[in-house]
Amino acid sequence: MRRLLLVIIALATLLPSLAQAYEVLVLQSSHNVGYEQALKGFRSDCNASQRVVVLSDYAEVDVVRIVREDRPRLILAIGDAALAATRRITQTPVVAVMSLGIGTRANLTGITMFAPPEKYCNLFKQLKVHNVGVIHNPGKTGWYLDKAQKAAEKAGIKLNVRRVESPRETLAQLGSLAGKVDALWMFPDTTAVTRETAEAYFRFGQHQAVPVVSFAASYLGLGAAAAVDIDSTEMGRQAGDMANALLRGARIDEIPRQAPRGTKYRINQNVLGKLDINETTE
Amino acid sequence: MLPYMRPLDFRSSFQYRLFRVFTLLTALIAIVFLTVYVTIEIRNQRAHISAQLHLQAQHLAETIRLPLYAENRAVLQQFAEGSVHQISGLRGVVITSGNGKVLTNLQLPGSKADVIEETVEVRSDVLTTSPESAISGGTEPGPTLIGRVSLKRSTEDLHLMSYRLVAISCALAVGFWLTVSLICYLVLRRVTKSFNALMQGIHTMQSGDLSARINVVSDDEPGRAASAVNDLANALEARTIELENANQELEAFNYSVSHDLRKPLTVIYSYCQFIQEFCSHNLDTQCREYLREIGEGSQRMNQLIDTLLEFASLKRSELHHENVDLSEIARNAAKGLVLIEPHRRVSLRINEGITVKGDRDLLQVAMDNLLGNAWKFTRKREEAVIEFGMMEDEGKPTYYVRDNGNGFNMTDANKLFIPFHRLPGTGVDGHGIGLATVERIIMRHGGRIWAEGEPEKGATFYFTL
């Protein structure tokens, strides 16, 4: 009798959890194309069971409760909103992709949106520019600037750096670069580049007749001369590899955040033509 | 003169009335269209200027997006001042941040009474995306509000434009009206040509020229009416000639009979006188009385013949028009009546200075008859009143003889002027030819006569010349 009672209790508690059991909780910020591509790439490399929650489909999502009840082994956060939703998750490892704000947390790793600076420096060399202006917020992209400085030094490029603490300062700092640079490097810095100030970069490039090199191909249509675009699908695959390693038992502190593997140059020939710059090879 | 026989006044002519209706209607239509056009045009101009100002504000908003986001007051002030040269009639530029803080408030001198104000919102560029959206390939929820730009513009140039528009429109409307009126006049003149010919012909006939005929200028309704009137005039002329001949024969017969009757009457009267003179002593009293009555009867018949001859001569005699003082004639006639019956108490009120143009002798006869008539029919009154005067009737001088005598019933008014017809119960002697004579004299002068009266209250005879 006692055994029967134990069996009933075990079934009552385990059966529902067995029905919902999965290994990876995928938190996707929205249905944006880039996010969908990243998820596609992730799935192509990681065969673990998944539950996908698209945050934009709900008014409010209690991620902590989901994690407590479902107990996934890993969380894949796609996009900044998804990453922000995992802020209160401290035990479950989080792999973040397609996010600009991957900071330093004990349970957090992922693929940054910062392409290797060498890629940019290589592009600047092809554009035959030597003085490159950069505006950034040290609190957000200071680590990346350090890398960029080293890469630029190797490539014989001088970076004119301007620091901003708020988006409104961007315009003034841009003005201070006038006549001092022959290219502008647009960092993926959410303080230096906002929806309101992005236009100012391209105006600067137009007025100063210097190329603006951006981090996303979507800016080419607004006046950027070139961009080092990141392949979202490849980034998903890269995250899939990371997840596989974690699911195999690797500790998260053993897997540091990585730069994206798949990057590609995008060129706006019309802008380059207007700036009298010869075509570059991708 | 009857109303329809009055000479046709241009103002009452058919052509003038039609022309007046057309021109007034055209003027009314022109005024209505002018008012509607000017109102719509002014509204459109105002809307156009508002739209233009809105576009200029939008342009300024596009231009200042970045300095407005940076809240750079100096640059915003420069943009605002630059707008003064680009936008005519600018009165003020106000630039505020998204939270309503005024960053630039440029106010220019000039009237602020009637200004057009346009405010546009400055929003982030629709095409520009944030880094997150740029990376994810997503779309932004919508442009964010950065601030507002408000432009104020004077409407002085709009007023000038409106005045010019009104002036040009009025000139065009007047030109249109004059042109249409001229065309109307020409068309009406052509259309009413046959009608005018008809009216002119009728008027000529009315004025007495029965030999005149209407010139038939068209085959339309007035033309056919003209032909019909001509046919009637021909028939009337023939009938008139027949009547004139018959009248002449009748008058000749009347004169002849009157004249021939006078001769045996004179013989009868002479023999009566002879018998009374030389043989009365052989007659008894009754015979002498019979003889006296024969004499008096022949005398009355002689007077009747005289009256008949005089009445007949009225139509034959020629009229000699001259200025006649009717007051004087009336005064003389009254004097004669007073001399006949000096014992009567009659108040004769004769207005002075009434002069007319006519035949003195005939008017003398007419006034004698009218005043004599009044004298006879006031015999029963102890205090008789006879008045002669003049008044205005429908703008024409009308003369009257009024008395407070026996009067008459208005149902008999038309019988007063019938020759030898006497109203029953008058109790006054006479041949019944007096008023008929007056009527004939008045009609020969182109006038008319009528009477008004009431039994036992008096009568008034009116006449025009």
XYZ file of C-alpha atoms in Angstrom:
747
model
C 0.000 0.000 0.000
C 2.767 2.299 0.942
C 4.558 1.487 -2.311
C 1.414 2.170 -4.327
C 1.044 5.571 -2.694
C 4.640 6.466 -3.549
C 4.104 5.432 -7.172
C 0.995 7.621 -7.433
C 2.797 10.643 -5.968
C 5.780 10.090 -8.276
C 3.550 9.849 -11.348
C 1.590 12.942 -10.338
C 4.716 15.036 -10.014
C 6.869 13.590 -12.788
C 4.358 13.023 -15.591
C 3.574 16.725 -16.162
C 7.250 17.575 -16.047
C 7.974 14.785 -18.463
C 5.321 16.161 -20.812
C 6.997 19.600 -20.809
C 10.578 18.474 -20.551
C 12.999 20.194 -22.919
C 16.609 21.133 -22.780
C 16.811 24.546 -24.344
C 14.480 27.450 -23.694
C 14.691 29.777 -26.670
C 13.689 33.336 -25.838
C 13.255 35.301 -29.014
C 12.685 39.051 -28.804
C 10.448 39.268 -31.854
C 9.786 37.799 -35.256
C 12.409 39.941 -36.988
C 14.116 38.336 -39.959
C 17.549 38.403 -38.324
C 16.256 36.614 -35.233
C 14.479 33.982 -37.297
C 17.656 33.351 -39.271
C 19.695 33.047 -36.074
C 17.221 30.511 -34.673
C 17.328 28.593 -37.930
C 21.120 28.449 -37.724
C 20.968 27.387 -34.092
C 18.591 24.542 -34.860
C 20.746 23.354 -37.715
C 23.627 22.772 -35.319
C 21.891 21.953 -32.046
C 19.443 19.068 -31.972
C 18.497 19.446 -28.350
C 14.813 19.715 -27.512
C 13.627 23.301 -27.449
C 10.757 25.472 -26.399
C 10.521 28.777 -28.231
C 8.922 31.811 -26.555
C 8.631 34.930 -28.687
C 8.385 37.818 -26.246
C 6.675 40.208 -28.620
C 3.720 37.797 -28.820
C 2.864 38.396 -25.147
C 2.216 41.494 -23.109
C 4.363 40.135 -20.293
C 6.408 36.976 -19.952
C 7.499 35.665 -16.563
C 10.746 33.978 -17.628
C 11.792 33.202 -14.066
C 8.635 31.173 -13.498
C 9.045 29.326 -16.786
C 12.596 28.428 -15.874
C 11.587 27.404 -12.349
C 8.767 25.196 -13.581
C 10.328 23.797 -16.755
C 13.881 23.635 -15.560
C 15.597 23.885 -18.971
C 19.291 23.159 -19.071
C 20.095 26.130 -21.209
C 18.564 29.411 -22.326
C 19.185 30.847 -25.769
C 18.440 34.596 -25.770
C 17.972 36.056 -29.237
C 17.990 39.836 -29.261
C 18.405 42.498 -26.604
C 14.860 42.184 -25.211
C 15.317 38.468 -24.709
C 18.661 39.030 -23.012
C 17.119 41.610 -20.709
C 14.402 39.107 -19.788
C 17.047 36.712 -18.458
C 18.561 39.260 -16.120
C 17.082 37.596 -13.025
C 18.122 34.122 -14.089
C 21.298 33.304 -12.233
C 21.589 29.521 -12.231
C 20.732 28.464 -15.756
C 23.392 29.186 -18.377
C 22.384 31.770 -20.950
C 23.750 31.951 -24.485
C 22.963 35.331 -26.077
C 22.998 36.130 -29.766
C 21.966 39.112 -31.873
C 22.415 41.392 -28.891
C 24.504 44.500 -28.443
C 24.484 44.355 -24.672
C 26.216 41.071 -23.824
C 27.880 42.057 -20.606
C 29.778 40.079 -18.026
C 27.614 37.767 -15.961
C 28.552 34.472 -14.368
C 25.940 32.491 -16.276
C 26.162 34.446 -19.518
C 28.068 33.829 -22.683
C 27.244 34.316 -26.348
C 28.192 35.740 -29.680
C 28.754 39.485 -29.722
C 27.681 41.752 -32.553
C 31.135 43.172 -32.788
C 32.920 41.926 -35.868
C 36.702 41.508 -35.423
C 38.294 44.965 -35.718
C 40.747 43.556 -38.177
C 37.936 43.177 -40.631
C 37.232 46.912 -40.414
C 40.911 47.818 -40.570
C 41.315 45.694 -43.655
C 38.412 47.548 -45.218
C 39.897 50.938 -44.284
C 43.131 49.911 -45.912
C 41.298 49.036 -49.077
C 39.569 52.406 -48.938
C 43.018 53.959 -48.520
C 42.104 55.971 -45.459
C 44.423 56.646 -42.535
C 42.585 58.891 -40.117
C 39.414 57.252 -38.892
C 36.964 58.884 -36.547
C 35.234 56.857 -33.838
C 32.542 57.911 -31.379
C 31.691 55.590 -28.528
C 30.588 55.275 -24.959
C 33.485 53.809 -22.944
C 31.085 52.129 -20.556
C 29.573 50.087 -23.355
C 32.221 49.624 -26.000
C 35.479 50.482 -24.206
C 36.655 46.860 -24.466
C 36.027 46.857 -28.177
C 37.879 50.131 -28.667
C 40.957 48.607 -27.047
C 40.880 45.824 -29.580
C 40.206 48.284 -32.366
C 43.141 50.461 -31.330
C 45.504 47.483 -31.497
C 44.199 46.332 -34.853
C 44.389 49.860 -36.246
C 47.909 50.290 -35.041
C 48.893 47.136 -36.829
C 47.225 48.318 -40.003
C 48.853 51.761 -39.799
C 45.571 53.544 -39.181
C 45.095 56.312 -36.674
C 41.854 56.407 -34.728
C 40.457 59.798 -33.674
C 38.315 58.820 -30.727
C 35.496 60.902 -29.233
C 33.690 59.822 -26.106
C 30.008 60.423 -25.361
C 27.913 59.790 -22.303
C 24.532 60.563 -23.880
C 23.195 60.479 -27.441
C 22.795 64.266 -27.549
C 26.566 64.678 -27.285
C 27.073 62.728 -30.477
C 26.261 65.643 -32.740
C 28.748 67.941 -31.083
C 31.437 65.278 -31.104
C 30.776 64.606 -34.746
C 31.209 68.314 -35.403
C 34.564 68.204 -33.663
C 35.759 65.564 -36.106
C 35.093 67.769 -39.118
C 38.222 68.153 -41.256
C 40.224 65.818 -39.062
C 39.314 62.412 -40.408
C 39.053 60.819 -43.798
C 36.644 58.060 -42.724
C 34.139 57.426 -39.987
C 33.823 54.140 -38.147
C 30.324 53.627 -36.838
C 30.570 51.513 -33.698
C 27.585 49.361 -32.685
C 27.293 51.490 -29.598
C 23.750 52.195 -28.470
C 24.749 55.522 -26.955
C 26.766 56.845 -29.862
C 24.311 55.565 -32.445
C 20.599 56.024 -31.917
C 17.698 56.343 -34.185
C 17.897 60.119 -33.890
C 21.659 60.470 -34.314
C 22.325 57.851 -37.004
C 21.305 60.400 -39.628
C 24.036 62.748 -38.388
C 26.769 60.220 -39.281
C 25.651 60.086 -42.867
C 25.235 63.849 -43.062
C 28.734 64.189 -41.714
C 29.993 61.778 -44.356
C 28.166 63.681 -47.054
C 29.335 67.131 -45.949
C 32.910 66.059 -45.240
C 33.034 63.761 -48.279
C 34.354 60.882 -46.213
C 33.126 57.271 -46.223
C 31.102 56.031 -43.265
C 31.697 52.381 -42.440
C 28.866 50.848 -40.498
C 28.167 47.593 -38.683
C 24.927 46.757 -40.455
C 24.063 46.502 -44.128
C 20.744 48.241 -43.544
C 22.626 51.549 -43.149
C 23.978 51.332 -46.691
C 20.661 52.583 -47.981
C 20.911 55.652 -45.769
C 24.343 56.712 -46.923
C 26.928 54.385 -45.453
C 29.743 53.638 -47.879
C 30.434 50.163 -46.576
C 29.452 47.790 -43.791
C 30.852 44.725 -42.137
C 27.686 42.730 -42.002
C 27.205 39.785 -39.708
C 25.584 36.603 -40.998
C 22.726 35.882 -38.610
C 22.400 32.236 -39.639
C 26.065 31.630 -39.070
C 25.776 33.357 -35.730
C 22.976 30.901 -34.849
C 25.183 27.991 -35.804
C 27.955 29.423 -33.692
C 25.540 29.612 -30.756
C 24.444 26.044 -31.521
C 28.016 24.854 -31.148
C 28.260 26.716 -27.868
C 25.017 25.141 -26.646
C 26.154 21.674 -27.640
C 29.310 22.122 -25.615
C 27.334 23.327 -22.600
C 24.851 20.477 -22.911
C 27.704 18.022 -23.061
C 28.732 19.209 -19.655
C 31.182 22.031 -20.218
C 31.161 24.787 -17.634
C 30.047 28.179 -18.786
C 33.152 29.938 -17.561
C 35.070 27.667 -19.897
C 33.214 29.099 -22.905
C 33.914 32.843 -23.228
C 31.868 35.099 -25.428
C 33.004 35.061 -29.002
C 33.125 37.383 -31.931
C 30.895 36.386 -34.826
C 32.414 33.998 -37.307
C 30.450 34.871 -40.369
C 31.019 38.429 -41.509
C 30.772 39.884 -44.931
C 31.680 43.223 -46.503
C 28.829 45.162 -48.021
C 29.591 48.081 -50.301
C 27.461 50.965 -51.543
C 29.068 51.582 -54.943
C 27.053 54.732 -55.526
C 28.377 56.396 -52.397
C 31.906 55.265 -53.114
C 31.565 56.563 -56.656
C 30.492 59.948 -55.374
C 33.488 59.982 -53.035
C 35.834 59.070 -55.908
C 36.880 55.854 -54.226
C 37.626 52.890 -56.440
C 35.721 49.685 -55.993
C 36.930 47.439 -53.256
C 37.062 43.707 -53.239
C 34.835 42.008 -50.750
C -58.598 110.118 -73.241
C -58.761 106.438 -72.405
C -55.698 104.921 -70.719
C -54.847 102.690 -73.657
C -54.878 105.696 -75.941
C -52.109 107.454 -74.074
C -48.879 107.781 -76.067
C -46.563 104.845 -75.406
C -43.888 105.730 -72.863
C -40.496 104.145 -73.545
C -40.292 102.968 -69.936
C -43.531 101.036 -70.292
C -42.634 99.537 -73.652
C -42.427 95.788 -74.039
C -38.892 96.010 -75.426
C -37.677 98.126 -72.510
C -39.289 95.823 -69.961
C -37.744 92.742 -71.513
C -34.393 94.502 -71.726
C -34.682 95.595 -68.107
C -35.527 92.062 -66.960
C -32.647 90.597 -68.971
C -30.107 93.127 -67.781
C -31.204 92.934 -64.142
C -31.146 89.145 -64.300
C -27.723 89.187 -65.910
C -26.455 91.651 -63.325
C -27.867 89.486 -60.544
C -26.273 86.336 -61.963
C -22.984 88.173 -62.473
C -23.056 89.439 -58.874
C -23.878 85.985 -57.503
C -21.148 84.304 -59.547
C -18.713 87.079 -58.694
C -19.405 86.721 -54.985
C -19.128 82.938 -55.065
C -15.975 83.035 -57.181
C -14.255 85.676 -55.045
C -15.204 83.876 -51.815
C -13.941 80.525 -53.068
C -10.814 82.073 -54.539
C -9.976 83.922 -51.300
C -10.558 80.722 -49.351
C -8.351 78.829 -51.775
C -5.661 81.491 -51.530
C -5.772 81.291 -47.762
C -5.675 77.505 -47.861
C -2.835 77.666 -50.370
C -0.847 80.029 -48.155
C -1.554 77.807 -45.141
C -0.408 74.751 -47.086
C 2.662 76.623 -48.253
C 3.451 77.690 -44.692
C 2.907 74.119 -43.543
C 5.375 72.894 -46.155
C 7.867 75.555 -45.133
C 7.452 74.533 -41.501
C 7.947 70.911 -42.485
C 11.046 71.848 -44.433
C 12.393 73.735 -41.454
C 11.531 70.774 -39.237
C 13.476 68.456 -41.515
C 16.407 70.838 -41.485
C 16.617 71.350 -37.746
C 16.013 67.769 -36.677
C 19.577 67.173 -35.511
C 20.229 70.517 -33.746
C 16.780 70.249 -32.189
C 17.606 66.777 -30.891
C 20.875 68.168 -29.544
C 18.934 71.200 -28.237
C 21.555 73.471 -29.740
C 19.903 76.859 -29.233
C 22.496 78.841 -31.168
C 22.094 76.743 -34.305
C 18.309 76.751 -33.951
C 18.347 80.537 -33.663
C 20.412 80.694 -36.864
C 17.895 78.513 -38.675
C 15.018 80.637 -37.374
C 16.685 83.846 -38.523
C 17.487 82.252 -41.863
C 13.803 81.492 -42.325
C 12.999 85.203 -42.209
C 14.691 85.680 -45.588
C 13.103 82.584 -47.091
C 9.503 83.016 -45.970
C 7.768 86.248 -46.920
C 5.607 87.893 -44.291
C 7.032 85.815 -41.473
C 6.002 87.141 -38.067
C 7.404 84.559 -35.704
C 9.277 81.283 -35.331
C 8.905 79.176 -32.212
C 10.867 75.970 -31.763
C 10.124 73.777 -28.798
C 11.597 70.504 -27.633
C 9.611 67.317 -27.273
C 8.740 68.102 -23.660
C 7.487 71.600 -24.548
C 10.572 73.583 -23.559
C 10.935 76.656 -25.772
C 14.339 76.600 -27.383
C 13.899 79.442 -29.863
C 11.280 82.167 -29.909
C 11.889 84.619 -32.701
C 9.225 87.336 -32.927
C 9.344 89.832 -35.767
C 7.809 93.323 -35.793
C 4.481 93.785 -37.536
C 0.789 93.334 -36.976
C -0.157 90.180 -35.117
C -3.857 90.756 -35.650
C -4.505 88.423 -38.554
C -1.792 85.840 -38.864
C -1.743 82.281 -40.084
C -0.004 79.842 -37.789
C 1.217 76.399 -38.715
C 2.791 73.991 -36.261
C 4.487 70.773 -37.290
C 6.035 68.076 -35.223
C 9.674 67.208 -35.651
C 10.068 63.484 -35.555
C 12.947 61.120 -36.027
C 13.652 60.072 -39.574
C 11.358 57.262 -40.663
C 14.115 55.611 -42.639
C 16.767 55.806 -39.953
C 16.829 52.840 -37.633
C 18.377 52.113 -34.287
C 21.372 49.767 -34.096
C 19.165 47.014 -32.686
C 16.762 47.185 -35.604
C 19.636 47.553 -38.047
C 21.123 44.315 -36.783
C 17.930 42.329 -36.434
C 16.398 43.584 -39.696
C 13.313 44.681 -37.809
C 11.182 47.742 -38.195
C 10.868 50.624 -35.793
C 7.518 51.104 -34.056
C 7.205 54.687 -35.395
C 9.069 57.945 -35.489
C 9.682 59.451 -32.083
C 8.775 63.029 -31.250
C 11.792 65.327 -31.057
C 10.095 68.723 -30.892
C 7.795 71.178 -32.631
C 8.211 74.057 -35.051
C 5.623 76.807 -35.193
C 5.597 79.467 -37.913
C 3.440 82.581 -37.905
C 2.858 84.474 -41.095
C 1.047 87.735 -41.766
C -1.860 87.883 -44.207
C -1.202 91.374 -45.533
C -0.216 90.076 -48.952
C -3.356 87.929 -48.928
C -5.428 91.059 -48.369
C -3.689 92.820 -51.229
C -4.240 89.767 -53.390
C -7.900 89.718 -52.382
C -8.393 93.387 -53.252
C -6.762 92.829 -56.626
C -8.883 89.766 -57.206
C -12.072 91.640 -56.315
C -11.114 94.547 -58.587
C -10.307 92.310 -61.559
C -13.391 90.161 -60.982
C -15.622 93.243 -60.738
C -14.158 94.637 -63.955
C -14.707 91.309 -65.703
C -18.243 91.047 -64.321
C -19.092 94.564 -65.487
C -17.589 93.824 -68.888
C -19.576 90.600 -69.078
C -22.730 92.397 -68.011
C -22.284 95.186 -70.555
C -21.554 92.700 -73.326
C -24.554 90.546 -72.496
C -26.751 93.633 -72.164
C -25.617 94.904 -75.556
C -26.253 91.517 -77.153
C -29.624 91.376 -75.413
C -30.501 94.801 -76.694
C -29.574 93.908 -80.269
C -31.420 90.592 -80.111
C -34.474 92.164 -78.513
C -34.540 94.914 -81.061
C -34.588 92.341 -83.799
C -37.060 90.044 -82.067
C -39.483 92.845 -81.148
C -39.243 94.601 -84.510
C -42.573 93.220 -85.745
C -44.152 93.839 -82.345
C -42.955 97.448 -82.355
C -44.276 97.948 -85.887
C -47.643 96.607 -84.709
C -47.724 98.917 -81.687
C -46.612 101.932 -83.693
C -49.322 101.302 -86.264
C -51.984 100.862 -83.587
C -50.804 104.035 -81.895
C -51.036 105.973 -85.162
C -54.565 104.699 -85.663
C -55.468 105.548 -82.073
C -54.275 109.082 -82.589
C -56.950 109.498 -85.248
C -55.239 108.590 -88.480
C -57.526 105.770 -89.534
C -55.987 105.754 -92.993
C -52.651 104.609 -91.525
C -51.750 100.960 -91.921
C -49.283 98.761 -90.051
C -46.112 97.783 -91.835
C -46.058 93.980 -91.728
C -42.374 93.059 -91.390
C -42.568 89.386 -90.485
C -44.750 86.316 -90.536
C -44.676 85.739 -86.793
C -47.524 86.329 -84.329
C -47.159 90.147 -84.194
C -46.946 90.175 -87.995
C -50.160 88.212 -88.289
C -51.790 90.450 -85.694
C -50.704 93.466 -87.767
C -52.357 91.965 -90.848
C -55.534 91.349 -88.862
C -55.522 94.898 -87.485
C -55.022 96.243 -91.026
C -58.034 94.232 -92.186
C -60.077 95.562 -89.276
C -58.926 99.093 -90.009
C -60.000 98.693 -93.642
C -63.419 97.451 -92.555
C -63.687 100.235 -89.969
C -62.727 102.871 -92.481
C -65.351 101.637 -94.899
C -67.939 101.560 -92.123
C -66.947 105.042 -90.961
C -67.395 106.438 -94.424
C -70.796 104.816 -94.602
C -71.774 106.224 -91.229
C -70.467 109.679 -92.064
C -72.499 109.690 -95.263
C -75.564 108.512 -93.404
C -75.036 111.169 -90.736
C -74.610 113.880 -93.281
C -77.803 112.815 -94.985
C -79.594 112.676 -91.665
C -78.365 116.079 -90.612
C -79.294 117.507 -93.986
C -82.704 115.976 -93.584
C -82.973 117.332 -90.045
C -81.936 120.817 -91.146
C -84.260 120.727 -94.078
C -87.228 119.512 -92.025
C -86.553 122.086 -89.309
C -86.172 124.831 -91.819
C -89.303 123.787 -93.761
C -91.367 123.486 -90.555
C -90.446 127.027 -89.524
C -92.239 128.587 -92.544
C -95.815 127.216 -91.924
C -95.264 127.783 -88.173
C -94.519 131.427 -88.854
C -97.747 131.637 -90.892
C -99.743 130.048 -88.026
C -98.158 132.399 -85.468
C -98.665 135.450 -87.701
C -102.332 134.638 -88.239
C -102.830 134.105 -84.544
C -101.322 137.577 -83.919
C -103.479 139.029 -86.661
C -106.694 137.552 -85.233
C -105.803 138.718 -81.718
C -105.045 142.199 -83.019
C -107.971 142.765 -85.344
C -110.721 140.203 -84.648
C -110.566 139.593 -80.908
C -113.687 141.670 -80.243
C -115.700 139.122 -82.317
C -114.484 136.243 -80.207
C -115.674 135.127 -76.845
C -113.359 134.585 -73.913
C -112.876 130.850 -74.487
C -111.963 131.389 -78.148
C -109.425 134.039 -77.200
C -107.911 131.579 -74.675
C -107.657 128.879 -77.406
C -106.024 131.386 -79.730
C -103.472 132.372 -77.084
C -102.527 128.701 -76.499
C -102.134 128.200 -80.291
C -99.751 131.185 -80.338
C -97.740 129.965 -77.357
C -97.556 126.426 -78.795
C -96.230 127.692 -82.084
C -93.662 129.765 -80.153
C -92.472 126.700 -78.203
C -92.250 124.722 -81.407
C -90.208 127.544 -82.952
C -87.809 127.386 -79.993
C -87.596 123.616 -80.346
C -86.728 123.978 -84.007
C -84.046 126.539 -83.092
C -82.623 124.098 -80.571
C -82.650 121.286 -83.080
C -80.926 123.449 -85.666
C -78.359 124.527 -83.132
C -77.743 120.887 -82.029
C -77.356 119.820 -85.645
C -74.973 122.646 -86.384
C -72.633 121.506 -83.602
C -71.283 118.720 -85.766
C -70.877 120.830 -88.820
C -69.213 123.901 -87.434
C -65.423 124.171 -87.540
C -63.536 124.370 -84.242
C -61.437 127.499 -83.662
C -58.975 126.705 -80.910
C -57.822 129.560 -78.721
C -57.106 130.243 -75.058
C -60.422 130.481 -73.275
C -60.989 131.720 -69.752
C -63.597 129.247 -68.513
C -63.920 131.122 -65.212
C -64.964 134.261 -67.047
C -67.444 132.344 -69.202
C -68.925 130.744 -66.092
C -69.122 134.112 -64.356
C -70.981 135.701 -67.298
C -73.368 132.748 -67.559
C -74.126 133.012 -63.833
C -74.800 136.728 -64.148
C -77.399 136.029 -66.848
C -79.104 133.448 -64.670
C -79.221 135.838 -61.696
C -80.783 138.526 -63.875
C -83.564 136.138 -64.906
C -84.404 135.161 -61.320
C -82.883 137.820 -59.066
C -85.048 136.845 -56.100
C -83.379 133.416 -55.672
C -80.799 132.883 -52.932
C -78.014 131.069 -54.751
C -74.380 130.934 -53.662
C -72.277 130.883 -56.850
C -68.703 129.750 -56.206
C -66.636 130.123 -59.327
C -62.942 129.406 -59.057
C -60.849 132.006 -60.793
C -58.126 131.569 -63.358
C -59.338 128.378 -65.054
C -58.210 128.638 -68.656
C -58.346 126.036 -71.391
C -57.610 125.767 -75.079
C -60.745 125.297 -77.178
C -63.531 126.859 -79.172
C -64.824 129.830 -77.241
C -68.356 129.777 -78.669
C -68.903 126.078 -78.119
C -67.450 126.188 -74.622
C -69.756 129.129 -73.900
C -72.722 126.942 -74.940
C -71.469 124.055 -72.817
C -70.991 126.206 -69.701
C -74.416 127.905 -70.244
C -76.034 124.472 -70.337
C -74.182 123.074 -67.324
C -74.753 126.130 -65.125
C -78.337 126.518 -66.417
C -78.938 122.870 -65.601
C -77.606 123.405 -62.069
C -79.705 126.601 -61.736
C -82.875 124.754 -62.772
C -82.385 121.768 -60.518
C -81.697 123.838 -57.376
C -84.942 125.774 -57.527
C -86.382 123.824 -54.626
C -83.462 124.737 -52.347
C -83.796 127.826 -50.199
C -80.014 128.105 -49.988
C -78.727 126.810 -53.307
C -75.035 126.313 -53.963
C -73.522 126.102 -57.445
C -69.790 125.632 -57.808
C -67.440 125.614 -60.780
C -63.855 124.491 -60.311
C -60.960 122.341 -61.427
C -59.196 119.304 -59.917
C -56.566 116.725 -60.832
C -57.750 113.278 -61.902
C -55.051 110.780 -62.808
C -52.681 113.657 -63.419
C -55.025 115.446 -65.809
C -57.012 118.630 -65.252
C -60.690 117.852 -64.712
C -63.365 120.568 -64.550
C -66.587 120.254 -62.664
C -69.918 121.945 -61.995
C -71.440 120.939 -58.690
C -74.821 121.770 -57.180
C -76.890 120.785 -54.158
C -80.059 120.363 -56.189
C -82.345 117.408 -56.866
C -79.520 115.074 -57.811
C -80.168 111.730 -59.491
C -79.829 108.038 -58.995
C -76.467 106.719 -60.241
C -78.268 103.954 -62.132
C -79.533 106.702 -64.440
C -76.124 108.302 -64.921
C -75.736 106.959 -68.485
C -79.175 108.233 -69.572
C -78.391 111.857 -68.721
C -76.649 112.546 -71.999
C -79.191 110.892 -74.337
C -80.810 113.604 -76.543
C -84.441 114.411 -75.701
C -84.359 111.947 -72.844
C -85.442 113.333 -69.513
C -85.289 111.540 -66.213
C -88.758 110.903 -64.775
C -90.028 113.011 -61.868
C -87.663 115.936 -62.381
C -90.500 118.491 -62.473
C -88.326 120.905 -64.408
C -89.139 122.279 -67.854
C -86.821 121.760 -70.849
C -86.294 119.809 -74.062
C -83.804 117.249 -72.769
C -81.183 118.375 -75.253
C -78.900 120.480 -73.004
C -76.630 117.741 -71.564
C -76.564 115.959 -74.943
C -75.314 119.224 -76.461
C -72.650 119.547 -73.724
C -71.478 115.979 -74.318
C -71.178 116.588 -78.059
C -69.148 119.778 -77.483
C -66.848 118.056 -75.006
C -66.324 115.101 -77.330
C -65.527 117.419 -80.204
C -62.770 118.808 -78.012
C -61.431 115.263 -77.469
C -62.531 115.130 -73.881
C -65.096 113.181 -71.950
C -67.898 114.004 -69.542
C -69.469 112.052 -66.737
C -71.726 112.732 -63.791
C -72.038 111.707 -60.179
C -75.028 112.341 -58.010
C -77.349 111.285 -55.258
C -81.102 111.932 -55.050
C -81.915 115.117 -53.098
C -78.262 115.734 -52.337
C -77.031 117.216 -55.558
C -75.089 116.380 -58.700
C -71.600 116.962 -60.052
C -70.719 117.039 -63.749
C -67.063 116.410 -64.539
C -65.451 116.990 -67.892
C -62.013 116.962 -69.434
C -60.816 118.632 -72.584
